[in-house]
mmCIF file of C-alpha atoms in Angstrom:
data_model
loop_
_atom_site.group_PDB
_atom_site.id
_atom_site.type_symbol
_atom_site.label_atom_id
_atom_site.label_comp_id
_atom_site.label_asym_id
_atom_site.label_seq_id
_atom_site.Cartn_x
_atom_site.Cartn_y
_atom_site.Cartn_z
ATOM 1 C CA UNK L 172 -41.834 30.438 -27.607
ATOM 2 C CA UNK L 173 -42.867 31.294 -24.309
ATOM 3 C CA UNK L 174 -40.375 32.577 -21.023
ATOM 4 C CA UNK L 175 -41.585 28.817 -19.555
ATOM 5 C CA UNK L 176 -40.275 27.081 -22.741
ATOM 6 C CA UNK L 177 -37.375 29.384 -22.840
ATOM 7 C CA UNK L 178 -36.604 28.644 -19.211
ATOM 8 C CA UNK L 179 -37.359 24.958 -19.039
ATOM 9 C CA UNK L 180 -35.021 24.513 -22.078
ATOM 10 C CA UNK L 181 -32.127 26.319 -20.377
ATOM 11 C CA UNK L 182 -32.588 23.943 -17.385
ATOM 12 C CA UNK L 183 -32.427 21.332 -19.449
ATOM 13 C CA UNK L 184 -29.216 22.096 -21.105
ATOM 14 C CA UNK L 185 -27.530 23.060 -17.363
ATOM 15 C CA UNK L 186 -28.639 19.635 -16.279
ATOM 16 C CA UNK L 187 -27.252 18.054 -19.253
ATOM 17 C CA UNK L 188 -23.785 19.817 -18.943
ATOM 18 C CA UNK L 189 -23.759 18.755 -15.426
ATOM 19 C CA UNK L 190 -24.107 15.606 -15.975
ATOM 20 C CA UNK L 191 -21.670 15.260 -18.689
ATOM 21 C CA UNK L 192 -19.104 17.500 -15.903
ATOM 22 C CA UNK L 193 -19.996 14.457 -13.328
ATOM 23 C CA UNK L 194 -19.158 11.879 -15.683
ATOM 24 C CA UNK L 195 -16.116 13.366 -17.185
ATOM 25 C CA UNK L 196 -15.027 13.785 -13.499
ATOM 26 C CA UNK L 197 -15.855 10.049 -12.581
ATOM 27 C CA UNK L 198 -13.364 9.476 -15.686
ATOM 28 C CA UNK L 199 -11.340 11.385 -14.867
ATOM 29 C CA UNK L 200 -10.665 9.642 -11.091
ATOM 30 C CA UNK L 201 -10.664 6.499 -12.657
ATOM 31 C CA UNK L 202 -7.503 7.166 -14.614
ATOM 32 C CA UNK L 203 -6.242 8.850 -11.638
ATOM 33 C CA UNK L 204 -6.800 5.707 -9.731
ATOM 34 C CA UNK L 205 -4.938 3.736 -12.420
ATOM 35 C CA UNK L 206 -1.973 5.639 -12.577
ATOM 36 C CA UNK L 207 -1.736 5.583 -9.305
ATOM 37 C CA UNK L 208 -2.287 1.782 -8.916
ATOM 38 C CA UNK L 209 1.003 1.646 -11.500
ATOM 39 C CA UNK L 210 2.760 4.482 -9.750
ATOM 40 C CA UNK L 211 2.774 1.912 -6.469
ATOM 41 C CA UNK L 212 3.676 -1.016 -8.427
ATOM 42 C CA UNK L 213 6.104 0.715 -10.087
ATOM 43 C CA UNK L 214 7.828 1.921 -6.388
ATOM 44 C CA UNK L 215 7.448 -1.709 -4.812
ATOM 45 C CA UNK L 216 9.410 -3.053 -7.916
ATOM 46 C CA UNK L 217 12.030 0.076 -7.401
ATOM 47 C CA UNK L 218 11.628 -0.972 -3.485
ATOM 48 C CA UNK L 219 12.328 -4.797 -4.130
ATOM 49 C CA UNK L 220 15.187 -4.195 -6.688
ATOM 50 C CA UNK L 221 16.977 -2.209 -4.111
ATOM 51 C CA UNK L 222 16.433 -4.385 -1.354
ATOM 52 C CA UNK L 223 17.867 -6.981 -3.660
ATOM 53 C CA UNK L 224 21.021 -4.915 -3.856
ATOM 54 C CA UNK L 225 21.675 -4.145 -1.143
ATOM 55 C CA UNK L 226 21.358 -7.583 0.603
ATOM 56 C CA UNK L 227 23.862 -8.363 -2.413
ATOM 57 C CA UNK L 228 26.521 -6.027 -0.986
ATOM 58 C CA UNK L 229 26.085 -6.372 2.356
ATOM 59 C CA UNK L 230 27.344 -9.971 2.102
ATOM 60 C CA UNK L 231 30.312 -9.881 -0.337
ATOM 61 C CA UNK L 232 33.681 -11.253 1.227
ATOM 62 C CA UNK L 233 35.273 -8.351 -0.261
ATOM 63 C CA UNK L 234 34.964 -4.828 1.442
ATOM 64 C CA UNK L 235 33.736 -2.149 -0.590
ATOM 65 C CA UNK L 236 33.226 1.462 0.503
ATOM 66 C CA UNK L 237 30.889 4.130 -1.348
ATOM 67 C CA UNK L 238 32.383 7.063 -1.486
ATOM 68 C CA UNK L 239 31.039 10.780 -2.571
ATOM 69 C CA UNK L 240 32.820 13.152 -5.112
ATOM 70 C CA UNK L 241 34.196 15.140 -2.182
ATOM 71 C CA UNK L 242 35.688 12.170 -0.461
ATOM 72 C CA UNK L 243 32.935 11.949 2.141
ATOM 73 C CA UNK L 244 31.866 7.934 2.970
ATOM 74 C CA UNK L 245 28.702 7.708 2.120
ATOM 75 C CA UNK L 246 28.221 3.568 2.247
ATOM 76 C CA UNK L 247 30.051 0.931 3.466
ATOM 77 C CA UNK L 248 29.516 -3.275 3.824
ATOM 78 C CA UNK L 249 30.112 -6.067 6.374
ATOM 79 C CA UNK L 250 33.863 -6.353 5.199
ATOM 80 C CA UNK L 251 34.640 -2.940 5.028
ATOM 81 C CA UNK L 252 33.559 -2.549 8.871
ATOM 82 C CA UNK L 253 35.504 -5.971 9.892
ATOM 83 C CA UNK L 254 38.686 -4.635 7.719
ATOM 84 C CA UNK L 255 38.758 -1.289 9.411
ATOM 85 C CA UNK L 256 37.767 -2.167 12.917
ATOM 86 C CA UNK L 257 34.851 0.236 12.453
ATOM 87 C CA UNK L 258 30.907 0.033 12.826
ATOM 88 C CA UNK L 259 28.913 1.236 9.947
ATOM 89 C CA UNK L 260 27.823 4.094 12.185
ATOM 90 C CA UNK L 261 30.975 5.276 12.781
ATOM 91 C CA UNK L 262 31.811 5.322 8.879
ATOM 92 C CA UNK L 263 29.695 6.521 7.121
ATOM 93 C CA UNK L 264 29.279 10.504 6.827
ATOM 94 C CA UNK L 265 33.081 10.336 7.848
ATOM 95 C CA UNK L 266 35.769 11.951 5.367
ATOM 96 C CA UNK L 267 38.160 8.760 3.379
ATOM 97 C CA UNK L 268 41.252 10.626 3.973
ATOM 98 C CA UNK F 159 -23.963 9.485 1.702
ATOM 99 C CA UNK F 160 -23.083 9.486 -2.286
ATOM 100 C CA UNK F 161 -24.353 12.757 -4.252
ATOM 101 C CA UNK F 162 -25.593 10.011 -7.156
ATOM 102 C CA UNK F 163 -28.373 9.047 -4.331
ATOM 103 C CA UNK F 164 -29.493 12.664 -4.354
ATOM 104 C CA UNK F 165 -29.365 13.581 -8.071
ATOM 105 C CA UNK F 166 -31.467 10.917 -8.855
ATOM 106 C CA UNK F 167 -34.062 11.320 -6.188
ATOM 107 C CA UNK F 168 -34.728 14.988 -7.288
ATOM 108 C CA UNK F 169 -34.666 13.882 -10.874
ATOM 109 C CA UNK F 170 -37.583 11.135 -9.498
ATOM 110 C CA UNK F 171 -39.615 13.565 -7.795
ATOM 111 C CA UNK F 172 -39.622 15.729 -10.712
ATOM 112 C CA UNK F 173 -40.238 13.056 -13.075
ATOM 113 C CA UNK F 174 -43.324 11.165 -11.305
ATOM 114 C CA UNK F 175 -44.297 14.317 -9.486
ATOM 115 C CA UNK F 176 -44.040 17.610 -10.755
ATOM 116 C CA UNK F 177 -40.826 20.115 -10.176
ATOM 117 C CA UNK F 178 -43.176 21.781 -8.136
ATOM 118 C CA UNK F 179 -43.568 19.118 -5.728
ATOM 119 C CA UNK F 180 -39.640 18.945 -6.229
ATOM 120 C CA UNK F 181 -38.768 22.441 -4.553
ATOM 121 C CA UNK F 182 -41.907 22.167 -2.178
ATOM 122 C CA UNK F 183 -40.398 18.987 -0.719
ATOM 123 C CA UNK F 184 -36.452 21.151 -0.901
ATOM 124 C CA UNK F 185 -38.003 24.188 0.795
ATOM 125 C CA UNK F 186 -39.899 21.944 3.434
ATOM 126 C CA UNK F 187 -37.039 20.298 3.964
ATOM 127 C CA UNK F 188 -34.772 23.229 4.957
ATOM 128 C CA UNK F 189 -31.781 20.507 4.182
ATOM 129 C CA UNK F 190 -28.102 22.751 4.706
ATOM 130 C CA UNK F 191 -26.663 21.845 1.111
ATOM 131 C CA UNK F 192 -30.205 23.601 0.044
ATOM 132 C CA UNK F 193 -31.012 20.891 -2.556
ATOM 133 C CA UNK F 194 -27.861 21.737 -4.988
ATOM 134 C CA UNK F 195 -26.332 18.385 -5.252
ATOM 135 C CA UNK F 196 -23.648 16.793 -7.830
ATOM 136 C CA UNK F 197 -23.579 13.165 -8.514
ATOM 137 C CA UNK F 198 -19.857 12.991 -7.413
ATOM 138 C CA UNK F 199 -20.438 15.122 -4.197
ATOM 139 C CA UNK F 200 -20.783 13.570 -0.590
ATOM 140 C CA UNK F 201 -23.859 14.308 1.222
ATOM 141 C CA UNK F 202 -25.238 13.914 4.629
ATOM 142 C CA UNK F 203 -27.475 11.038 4.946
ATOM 143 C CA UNK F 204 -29.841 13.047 7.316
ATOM 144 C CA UNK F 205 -30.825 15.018 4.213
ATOM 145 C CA UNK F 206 -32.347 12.061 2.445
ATOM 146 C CA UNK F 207 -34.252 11.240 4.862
ATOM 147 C CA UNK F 208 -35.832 14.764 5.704
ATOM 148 C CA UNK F 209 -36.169 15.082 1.752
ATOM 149 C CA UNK F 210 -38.193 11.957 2.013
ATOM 150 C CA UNK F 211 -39.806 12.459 5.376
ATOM 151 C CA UNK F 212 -41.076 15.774 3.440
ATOM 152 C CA UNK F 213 -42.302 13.984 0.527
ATOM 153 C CA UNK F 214 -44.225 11.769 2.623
ATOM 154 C CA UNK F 215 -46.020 14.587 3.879
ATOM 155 C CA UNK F 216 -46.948 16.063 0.658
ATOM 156 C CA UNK F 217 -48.235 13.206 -1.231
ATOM 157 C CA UNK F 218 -49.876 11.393 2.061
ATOM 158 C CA UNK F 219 -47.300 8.498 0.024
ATOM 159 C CA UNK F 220 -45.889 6.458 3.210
ATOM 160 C CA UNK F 221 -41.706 6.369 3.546
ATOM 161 C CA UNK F 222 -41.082 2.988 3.337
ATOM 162 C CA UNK F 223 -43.203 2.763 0.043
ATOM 163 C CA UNK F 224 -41.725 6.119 -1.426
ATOM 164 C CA UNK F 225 -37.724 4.734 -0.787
ATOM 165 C CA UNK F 226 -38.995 1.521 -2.373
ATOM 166 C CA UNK F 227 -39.619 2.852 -5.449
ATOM 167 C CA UNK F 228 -36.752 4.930 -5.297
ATOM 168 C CA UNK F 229 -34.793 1.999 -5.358
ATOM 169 C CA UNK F 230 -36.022 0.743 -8.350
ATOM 170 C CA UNK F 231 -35.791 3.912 -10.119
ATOM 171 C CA UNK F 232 -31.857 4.100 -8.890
ATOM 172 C CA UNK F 233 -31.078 0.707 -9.845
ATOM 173 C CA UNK F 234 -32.654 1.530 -13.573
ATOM 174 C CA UNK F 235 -30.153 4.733 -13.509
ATOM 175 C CA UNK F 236 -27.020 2.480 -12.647
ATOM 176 C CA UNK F 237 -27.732 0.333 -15.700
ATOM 177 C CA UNK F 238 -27.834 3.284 -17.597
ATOM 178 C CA UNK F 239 -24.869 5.039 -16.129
ATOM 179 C CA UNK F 240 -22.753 2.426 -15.245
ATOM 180 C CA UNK F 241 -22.677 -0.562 -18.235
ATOM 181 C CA UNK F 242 -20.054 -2.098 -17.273
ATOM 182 C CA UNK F 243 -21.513 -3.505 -14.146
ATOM 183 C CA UNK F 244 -23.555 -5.490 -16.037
ATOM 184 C CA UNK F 245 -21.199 -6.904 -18.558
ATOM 185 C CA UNK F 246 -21.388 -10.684 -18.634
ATOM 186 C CA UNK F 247 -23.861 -10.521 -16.093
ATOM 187 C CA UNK F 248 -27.005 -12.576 -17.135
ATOM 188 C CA UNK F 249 -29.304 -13.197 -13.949
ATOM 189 C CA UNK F 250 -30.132 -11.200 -10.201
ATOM 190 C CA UNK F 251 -28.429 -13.866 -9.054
ATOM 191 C CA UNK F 252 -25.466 -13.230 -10.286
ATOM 192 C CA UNK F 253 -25.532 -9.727 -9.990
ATOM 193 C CA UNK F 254 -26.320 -9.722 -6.490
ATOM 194 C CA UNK F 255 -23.782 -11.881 -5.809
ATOM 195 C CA UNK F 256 -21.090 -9.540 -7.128
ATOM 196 C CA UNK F 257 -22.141 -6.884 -4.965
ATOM 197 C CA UNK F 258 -19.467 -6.725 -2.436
ATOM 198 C CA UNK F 259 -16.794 -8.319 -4.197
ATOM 199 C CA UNK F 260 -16.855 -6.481 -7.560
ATOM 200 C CA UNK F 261 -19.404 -3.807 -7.692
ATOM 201 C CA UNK F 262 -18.354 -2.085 -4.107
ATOM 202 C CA UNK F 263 -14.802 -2.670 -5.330
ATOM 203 C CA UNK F 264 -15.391 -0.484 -8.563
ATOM 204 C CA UNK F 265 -17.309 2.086 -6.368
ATOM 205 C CA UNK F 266 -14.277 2.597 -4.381
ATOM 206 C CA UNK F 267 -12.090 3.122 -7.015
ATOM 207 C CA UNK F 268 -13.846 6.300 -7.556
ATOM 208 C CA UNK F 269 -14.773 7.065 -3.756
ATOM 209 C CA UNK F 270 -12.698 5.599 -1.296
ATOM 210 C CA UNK F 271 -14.443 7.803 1.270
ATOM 211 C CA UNK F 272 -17.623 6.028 0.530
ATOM 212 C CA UNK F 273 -19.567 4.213 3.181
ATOM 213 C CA UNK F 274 -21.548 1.449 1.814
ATOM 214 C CA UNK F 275 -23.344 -1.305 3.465
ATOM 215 C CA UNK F 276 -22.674 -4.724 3.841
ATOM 216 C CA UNK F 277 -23.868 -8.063 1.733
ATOM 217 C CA UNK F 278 -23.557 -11.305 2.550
ATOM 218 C CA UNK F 279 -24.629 -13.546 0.378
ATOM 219 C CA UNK F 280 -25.634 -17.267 0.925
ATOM 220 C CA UNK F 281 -26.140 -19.149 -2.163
ATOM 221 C CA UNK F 282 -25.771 -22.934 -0.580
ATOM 222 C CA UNK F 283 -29.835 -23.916 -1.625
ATOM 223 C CA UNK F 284 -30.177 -24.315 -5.179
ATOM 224 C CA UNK F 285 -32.661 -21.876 -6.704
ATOM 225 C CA UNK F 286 -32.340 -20.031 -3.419
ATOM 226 C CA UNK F 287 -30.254 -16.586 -2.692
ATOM 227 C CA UNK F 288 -29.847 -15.175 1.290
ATOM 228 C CA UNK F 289 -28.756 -11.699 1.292
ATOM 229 C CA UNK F 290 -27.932 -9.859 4.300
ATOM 230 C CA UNK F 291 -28.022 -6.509 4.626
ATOM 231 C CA UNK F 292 -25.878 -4.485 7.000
ATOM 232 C CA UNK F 293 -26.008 -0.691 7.353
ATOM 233 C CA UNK F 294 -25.703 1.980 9.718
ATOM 234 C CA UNK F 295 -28.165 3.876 8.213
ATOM 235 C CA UNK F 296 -31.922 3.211 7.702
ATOM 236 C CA UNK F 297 -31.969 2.233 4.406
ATOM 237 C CA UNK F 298 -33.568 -1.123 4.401
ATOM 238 C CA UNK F 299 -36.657 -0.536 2.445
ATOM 239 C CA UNK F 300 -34.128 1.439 -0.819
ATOM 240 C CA UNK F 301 -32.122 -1.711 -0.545
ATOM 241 C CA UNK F 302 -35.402 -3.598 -1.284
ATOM 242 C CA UNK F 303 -36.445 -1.666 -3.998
ATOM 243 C CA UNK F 304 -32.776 -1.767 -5.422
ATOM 244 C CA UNK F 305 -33.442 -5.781 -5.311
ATOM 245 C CA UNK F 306 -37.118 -5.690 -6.956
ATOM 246 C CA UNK F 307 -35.434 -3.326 -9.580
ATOM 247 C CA UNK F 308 -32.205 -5.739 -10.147
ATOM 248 C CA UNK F 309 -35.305 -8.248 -10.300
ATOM 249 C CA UNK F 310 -37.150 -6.931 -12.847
ATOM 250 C CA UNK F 311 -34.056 -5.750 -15.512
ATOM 251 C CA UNK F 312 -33.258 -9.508 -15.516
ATOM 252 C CA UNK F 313 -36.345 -10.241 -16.492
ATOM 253 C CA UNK F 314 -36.882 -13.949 -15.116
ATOM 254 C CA UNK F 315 -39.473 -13.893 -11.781
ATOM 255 C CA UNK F 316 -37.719 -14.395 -7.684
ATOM 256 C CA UNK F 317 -39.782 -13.923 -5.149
ATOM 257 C CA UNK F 318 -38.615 -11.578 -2.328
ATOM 258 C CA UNK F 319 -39.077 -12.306 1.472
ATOM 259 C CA UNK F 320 -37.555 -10.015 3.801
ATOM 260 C CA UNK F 321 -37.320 -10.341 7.437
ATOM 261 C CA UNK F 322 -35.953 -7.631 9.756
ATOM 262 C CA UNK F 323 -34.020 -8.526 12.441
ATOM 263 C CA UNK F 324 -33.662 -6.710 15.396
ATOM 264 C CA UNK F 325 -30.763 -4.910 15.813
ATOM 265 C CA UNK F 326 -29.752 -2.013 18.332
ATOM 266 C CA UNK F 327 -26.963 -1.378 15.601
ATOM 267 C CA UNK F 328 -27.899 0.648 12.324
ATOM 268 C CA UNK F 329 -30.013 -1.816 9.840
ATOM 269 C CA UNK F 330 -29.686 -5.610 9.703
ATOM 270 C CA UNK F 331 -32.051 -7.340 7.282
ATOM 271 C CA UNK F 332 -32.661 -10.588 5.663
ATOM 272 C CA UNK F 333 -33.839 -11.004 2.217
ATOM 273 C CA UNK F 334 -34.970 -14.358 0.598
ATOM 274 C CA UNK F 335 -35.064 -14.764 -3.037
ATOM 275 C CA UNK F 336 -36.565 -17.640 -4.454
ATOM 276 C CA UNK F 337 -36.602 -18.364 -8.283
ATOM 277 C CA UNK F 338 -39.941 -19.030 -9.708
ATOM 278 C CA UNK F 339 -41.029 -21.026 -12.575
ATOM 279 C CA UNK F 340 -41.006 -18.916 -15.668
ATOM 280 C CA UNK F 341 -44.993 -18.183 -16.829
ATOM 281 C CA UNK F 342 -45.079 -20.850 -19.983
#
């Protein structure tokens, strides 16, 4: 075989494996594109579901206060704030005792 | 411009010309990314069209002739590389049809930095088909080739009329396709 052959054949396997690189890759960002089409549905669901919550909360009758392990207020509703005599502002970050 | 362009233009020249030709028309050229493309890389349009321009020159082959057969080389690669495209897709028509709405849809799945022209598509007379093309880059005459290549892997005969129209913005072109009666 001559250094032509030899050559030409090398070529052709290089151009082969960079095609199959540039394919694999195209894959590749495909699935990446997917997962990250789920990722966002996945986060407005999380994003709705809290929303949903929280609107749930805000108008019970009762009050109801979140508070942390160390006794810091971390949340409060409507109620809470009407009970007290205190804006939401003021509460929250504040210490329950 | 998308690297896929560029792969398959080298792998033209070489194919219908001779490599030789192929790093003639590269050297000529003096393009910055030096003629190493990748299919999934992001090229300067500018280079096309010097790698062109150059090829011109060497084989006394006009541009607008030389990008038209391009085209229909390129759109024979995409039905090789990209099936799915064409899955339940029987007729140009059809497949022209789904250009903006499906195909550049899928092509942006995998580049959202690409910038691809515009088709609108006008399919209110029967056996008729309006395309217009929109691009800010001179690419009219590979658009037409893409067409007479779409044309030809369907298999059933549309004749192509294309009128430019004048424009002091990029490209803006009208093409015509009328279905013909089938040879009996």
């Amino acid at each position: 075989m001559s250094d032509t052959e030899l050559w030409a054949r090398r070529l052709e396997r290089e151009r082969r494996a960079r095609k199959e690189a540039e394919t694999l890759l195209e894959s590749k960002s495909h699935e990446l594109y997917l997962a990250n089409k789920a990722l966002q549905q996945s986060y407005d669901a999380i994003a709705a579901a809290k929303n949903y919550t929280e609107n749930i909360l805000r108008s019970l009758m009762n009050a109801l206060m979140v508070v942390t392990p160390d006794g810091t207020i971390q949340a409060v509703n409507v109620a809470a704030c009407s009970l007290l005599g205190y804006s939401e502002a003021e509460l929250v970050g504040w210490p329950m005792t | 411009m998308k690297g896929i362009v560029f792969t398959e233009f080298l792998d033209m020249v070489e194919a219908q010309f001779t490599p030789e030709v192929a790093d003639r028309m590269i050297t000529a050229a003096a393009v910055p990314s030096d003629g190493a493309y990748t299919a999934v890389g992001t090229y300067d349009y500018h280079e096309i069209i010097q790698l062109v321009a150059q090829l011109s020159a060497l084989t006394s082959i006009p541009v607008p002739k030389l990008l038209y057969t391009f085209g229909i080389h390129l759109f024979g690669r995409f039905v090789m590389t990209y099936p799915t495209l064409f899955s339940g897709v029987t007729s140009a028509f059809s497949f022209l049809e789904r250009i903006e709405d499906h195909i550049h849809v899928e092509v942006r799945k995998l580049y959202p930095d690409a910038e691809l022209p515009m088709f609108v598509c006008d399919t209110s007379t029967p056996d008729c088909l309006t395309l217009l093309y929109r691009s800010s880059r001179p690419f009219a005459d590979l658009a037409e080739g893409l067409i007479a290549g779409c044309i030809a892997h369907f298999g059933a005969p549309i004749l192509v009329h294309r009128d430019d129209i004048a424009n002091s913005h990029g490209t803006h072109v009208r093409f015509v396709l009328t279905k013909q009666d089938s040879p009996a």
